[in-house]
Amino acid sequence: MKRSILLLLLATVIAIAPAWARKAPKKFVHETVAIPEISPKVIAVETDHTQLLLQVDKKGSVRTVHYGAPTGEAAQFVSFRSGYGSLYGSGPMTYPTVGGRFIGQPALQVKYADGTHNTELYYVSHETVSRGGAVTTTLHLKDYVTALEVSLVYEAFRAEDVILMHSEVVNGGKKAVELLDVASASLNLDAGDYLLTHFYGDWAMEMQVERTPLTHGVKVIESRRGTQGTQNTNPSFLLSCGKSFSETEGEVIGGALAWSGNYRLSFEKNHTDRLNIVTGISPFASAYPLAPGARFTTPQMIYTWSAEGAGGASRNLHRWARKQGVYGGSQVNPTLLNSWEGAYFDFTTETLLRMIDDAASMGLEMFVLDDGWFAMDHPRNNDKAGLGDWELNTNKLPEGIDYIASYAHSKGLKFGIWIEPEMVNPDSNLAEAHPEWVVQAPGREIYQTRNQWLLDLSNPAVQDFVFGVFDRTMQLSANIDYIKWDSNREVSSFGSTFLGEEQDRFYIEYVQGLYNVLQRVRAKYPDTIVQCCSSGGSRVDYGALKYFNEVWTSDNTDAISRVRIQYGTSLIYPASVMGSHVSAVPNHQTGNVVSLKFRFDIASAGRLGMELQPKNLTAEERALADRCITSYKGYRDLVFTGDLYRLASPYEGDYYALMYVSPDKRRAVVFAYCLRYQNRGVGTHTFRLQGLDPARKYKVKEQNVDKSCWWGDGKAFTGAFLAGGGFNPALLKTNTSAVFLLEAE
Ligand code: GLA
């Protein structure tokens, strides 16, 4: 009773209290942060034959209005309006973000501490400087609400017609943010029709080529393997602007991402037929935290444009790669004999010394000791044990590595050795000593691939260990000239004991950790030739190639399979990086049998090597091998530094052919292969040579001679004749081939 009276009294007091005494609900007011107006401008990023134009409107929004042939005065584009249509938000944004009116696929998505996802970037300033052989233009953009800052960096290599693009994000706010999506670049095109050439594959069938018209919607090429990013796809493509693919004509854009981890290339064609290409690290399981003041730098996206078809785009990429994109890219690497397919794990010092003798007598220039030389307690006599225990197996090689390396040097050969430092077999001392270094998720099985686990390179202690493996291996002998760095598995059930609750960092920091190690390697061993192998070609990307001289293109050494693998690789990567070995028949991966000449002619189109037991060759085969190796040394400068012209595609007919032409057009080497000879009525096939000087006369001489196969061998012909007339070697059987050297008179 007393209580109800009290309540009644309270209610009466509230009811008669003046309005000012009561707390009025605060009126909701939306405040807009002002964006300072600027004077509109167009920023031009230019190379000798291309122009990228970025238009900045008075609000500071930046749009890509042109990428292609030079258009003259860039200022003509100041008021240019694209036909984007009002339905599609803000137009062809140069670096589209989640937020604002843009509703296409974003380059940047940030989650802020208050849970919001909106970012709108506006121009603040830009500058252009010349450095490292490139003209670098940097645009500074800002979100005025969250203080997020983004720089877009464009490095233009004039003569190569290559523009590198990347972004840098700085958290200018007071609280940590998460980068949900952070692309290296976004490129907006207005060509109407687009034909995409991209890559797919698997172990032993890397860089298979696929071509598809881009229809409306999104096409995504992605890797979520963590390591071995290029086993099933490759972070690169060619894009023909138009409906058809041509080697020699039409506008083609080449793109490649310099990143050795998860990536995503995504192509969105909208209803106005514009294409937006967003490329960068894949956001897969990587909501990357960025602390206040911290900076995130994305990997470089390499772009080129050519009006000379796919061939032109490839040549631009190759020229840039040799000059800038590949470690030691302008050097000629030695021919070699690798022990793997000739001896596998089964060798003694004696076996290796005899292989060195044979390599030397065949004129090869290096011997590489592959897997199997290390681990005492868990000897590496098969792939089930020993990875991680990088001490010499003195039971197997009691004389030591220096003995073998010095022997190679005494025979005039360089010496190389294999390591796989990122990995550990459960059956090893390392796995027992440092189980916490293994990539693993709490409570879950640690899956094995090839009987091995992956070490967690996001952990600095593991980075030290991996660097130490390289360093200690180099200490085994002063005569080590070459390291084959292998990496034979992908990431599964990812997790890092080092990263604690910040597992979102794993995929990105694994790669950064790898690059840290490789930087240390290069600082200490600038002259060592280092091959990038990953079950063959599972780490073929321009991120790795900054540190590696070459790649092991594929574990598949069958010349028949190599046709497609090497053709595909050549679309993006230069022949100078392409390790290609002659191996035994029947081929160990496929069982196919082809002639030794065909095997040499395929392998000679890259960095030639052999990977077999030479003592198993017949005297006749040895003689042919000697001739091929001698010939190769006479023209390999063209393979390493010449311009590539693909003459026939293995996807489009019964022949594959290519040639390398010296920059001064005085010399060239032509490789021609018959992949399928259907009947004698077919006769010879004519290849039209490219890249020659029409007026010059070239003396044409067959190389790797088995028996001469062209009526013109030894004669001289004009470039015009060879381009338009009859270069038709008699390749009258399936899997026959010919190599010709052309020298201007
Ligand atoms: C991988 C490589 C091969 C060879 C073996 C050794 O498969 O790709 O070339 O080095 O490892 O185990």
XYZ file of N, CA and C in Angstrom, residues 134-212:
237
model
N 63.268 4.462 -63.674
C 61.845 4.680 -63.942
C 61.443 6.104 -63.546
N 60.360 6.575 -64.155
C 59.775 7.845 -63.718
C 58.603 7.477 -62.820
N 58.697 7.880 -61.563
C 57.688 7.454 -60.594
C 56.741 8.601 -60.251
N 55.448 8.344 -60.456
C 54.427 9.327 -60.113
C 53.657 8.792 -58.920
N 53.555 9.589 -57.881
C 52.819 9.155 -56.691
C 51.661 10.108 -56.429
N 50.480 9.550 -56.339
C 49.295 10.348 -56.000
C 48.979 10.108 -54.534
N 48.777 11.177 -53.789
C 48.411 11.042 -52.385
C 46.921 11.338 -52.258
N 46.202 10.374 -51.708
C 44.758 10.496 -51.540
C 44.424 10.370 -50.064
N 43.242 10.883 -49.709
C 42.895 10.854 -48.287
C 41.401 10.683 -48.108
N 41.041 10.002 -47.049
C 39.642 9.976 -46.626
C 39.522 11.016 -45.510
N 38.696 12.049 -45.734
C 38.650 13.156 -44.776
C 37.858 12.814 -43.521
N 37.128 11.714 -43.538
C 36.366 11.335 -42.338
C 37.212 10.448 -41.413
N 37.900 9.484 -41.997
C 38.618 8.520 -41.149
C 40.122 8.782 -41.075
N 40.599 9.757 -41.863
C 42.025 10.099 -41.910
C 42.876 8.974 -42.512
N 42.224 8.038 -43.187
C 43.005 7.012 -43.892
C 43.703 7.660 -45.092
N 44.955 7.325 -45.282
C 45.696 7.896 -46.415
C 46.119 6.780 -47.358
N 45.974 7.051 -48.638
C 46.373 6.053 -49.635
C 47.267 6.732 -50.666
N 48.393 6.114 -50.948
C 49.227 6.613 -52.050
C 49.152 5.606 -53.185
N 48.975 6.120 -54.387
C 49.007 5.263 -55.576
C 50.311 5.556 -56.297
N 51.098 4.511 -56.484
C 52.439 4.718 -57.033
C 52.515 4.083 -58.424
N 52.983 4.858 -59.399
C 53.118 4.391 -60.791
C 54.568 4.572 -61.211
N 55.221 3.458 -61.519
C 56.616 3.548 -61.970
C 56.640 3.231 -63.457
N 57.009 4.230 -64.250
C 56.958 4.056 -65.710
C 58.347 3.778 -66.257
N 58.482 2.633 -66.915
C 59.735 2.290 -67.603
C 59.522 2.621 -69.072
N 60.086 3.726 -69.481
C 59.765 4.317 -70.785
C 60.023 3.368 -71.938
N 61.276 2.912 -72.047
C 61.644 2.165 -73.252
C 60.938 0.814 -73.319
N 60.601 0.241 -72.172
C 59.986 -1.096 -72.152
C 58.460 -1.020 -72.228
N 57.914 0.200 -72.128
C 56.452 0.378 -72.112
C 55.795 -0.401 -70.981
N 56.440 -0.377 -69.851
C 55.905 -1.078 -68.679
C 55.630 -0.072 -67.571
N 54.479 -0.215 -66.948
C 54.146 0.631 -65.794
C 53.878 -0.293 -64.598
N 54.610 -0.075 -63.527
C 54.369 -0.837 -62.293
C 53.433 -0.009 -61.422
N 52.443 -0.677 -60.852
C 51.485 0.045 -60.022
C 51.396 -0.630 -58.663
N 51.389 0.160 -57.617
C 51.049 -0.400 -56.312
C 50.466 0.699 -55.433
N 49.885 0.280 -54.320
C 49.286 1.258 -53.406
C 49.914 1.112 -52.034
N 49.849 2.189 -51.283
C 50.314 2.150 -49.895
C 49.229 2.782 -49.042
N 48.872 2.097 -47.979
C 47.781 2.576 -47.122
C 48.356 2.910 -45.752
N 48.042 4.106 -45.268
C 48.495 4.495 -43.929
C 47.259 4.762 -43.078
N 47.246 4.151 -41.930
C 46.131 4.411 -41.014
C 46.422 5.716 -40.261
N 45.808 6.801 -40.745
C 46.020 8.108 -40.108
C 45.086 8.342 -38.934
N 44.210 7.365 -38.645
C 43.251 7.524 -37.543
C 43.866 7.153 -36.204
N 43.019 7.201 -35.169
C 43.548 6.954 -33.811
C 43.328 5.516 -33.346
N 42.551 4.775 -34.120
C 42.289 3.387 -33.726
C 42.696 2.427 -34.839
N 42.945 1.199 -34.446
C 43.334 0.194 -35.448
C 42.176 -0.048 -36.419
N 42.526 -0.387 -37.665
C 41.510 -0.742 -38.661
C 41.864 -2.117 -39.227
N 40.929 -2.681 -39.978
C 41.218 -3.946 -40.663
C 41.148 -3.735 -42.165
N 42.161 -4.182 -42.854
C 42.135 -4.111 -44.321
C 41.476 -5.400 -44.822
N 40.257 -5.282 -45.286
C 39.535 -6.482 -45.739
C 39.883 -6.814 -47.188
N 40.251 -5.812 -47.910
C 40.601 -5.938 -49.325
C 41.584 -4.823 -49.589
N 42.742 -5.128 -50.117
C 43.655 -4.028 -50.418
C 44.431 -4.393 -51.674
N 43.916 -3.892 -52.796
C 44.489 -4.269 -54.091
C 45.734 -3.455 -54.383
N 46.568 -4.022 -55.217
C 47.728 -3.280 -55.702
C 47.279 -2.206 -56.672
N 46.336 -2.571 -57.523
C 45.905 -1.626 -58.549
C 44.531 -1.988 -59.070
N 43.920 -0.984 -59.636
C 42.659 -1.186 -60.329
C 42.836 -0.487 -61.667
N 42.488 -1.183 -62.734
C 42.666 -0.578 -64.062
C 41.330 -0.618 -64.783
N 40.892 0.544 -65.202
C 39.589 0.653 -65.832
C 39.751 0.882 -67.330
N 39.073 0.041 -68.110
C 39.246 0.103 -69.566
C 37.901 0.279 -70.248
N 37.959 0.844 -71.443
C 36.721 1.076 -72.181
C 36.874 0.576 -73.610
N 37.107 -0.715 -73.753
C 37.356 -1.271 -75.091
C 36.144 -2.015 -75.638
N 35.135 -2.234 -74.838
C 33.926 -2.907 -75.318
C 34.016 -4.424 -75.246
N 34.948 -4.988 -75.998
C 35.143 -6.447 -75.987
C 36.526 -6.773 -75.435
N 36.575 -7.869 -74.688
C 37.845 -8.235 -74.051
C 37.996 -9.751 -74.125
N 39.168 -10.162 -74.561
C 39.452 -11.593 -74.618
C 40.600 -11.861 -73.646
N 40.303 -12.657 -72.645
C 41.293 -12.888 -71.589
C 42.079 -14.167 -71.852
N 43.399 -14.074 -71.810
C 44.264 -15.254 -71.863
C 44.842 -15.439 -70.469
N 44.563 -16.582 -69.854
C 45.067 -16.805 -68.500
C 45.584 -18.235 -68.389
N 46.010 -18.603 -67.206
C 46.739 -19.869 -67.046
C 46.074 -20.772 -66.017
N 46.145 -22.076 -66.297
C 45.684 -23.049 -65.324
C 46.658 -24.220 -65.375
N 46.494 -25.167 -64.488
C 47.372 -26.327 -64.554
C 47.437 -27.091 -63.259
N 48.515 -27.809 -63.100
C 48.730 -28.623 -61.916
C 50.218 -28.977 -61.902
N 50.625 -29.792 -60.940
C 51.993 -30.277 -60.945
C 52.260 -30.964 -62.289
N 53.418 -30.693 -62.858
C 53.838 -31.301 -64.123
C 52.997 -30.871 -65.328
N 52.122 -29.920 -65.148
C 51.398 -29.352 -66.305
C 51.066 -27.883 -66.022
N 52.136 -27.147 -65.663
C 51.957 -25.747 -65.318
C 51.745 -24.887 -66.577
N 51.229 -23.713 -66.372
C 51.099 -22.666 -67.400
C 50.360 -23.130 -68.667
N 49.297 -23.919 -68.461
C 48.432 -24.254 -69.591
C 47.617 -23.010 -69.924
N 47.409 -22.803 -71.195
C 46.801 -21.547 -71.624
C 45.312 -21.731 -71.876
N 44.541 -20.798 -71.388
C 43.092 -20.811 -71.621
C 42.672 -19.414 -72.059
N 41.700 -19.373 -72.939
C 41.294 -18.077 -73.484
C 39.784 -17.966 -73.387
N 39.312 -16.836 -72.904
C 37.869 -16.692 -72.756
C 37.444 -15.249 -72.982
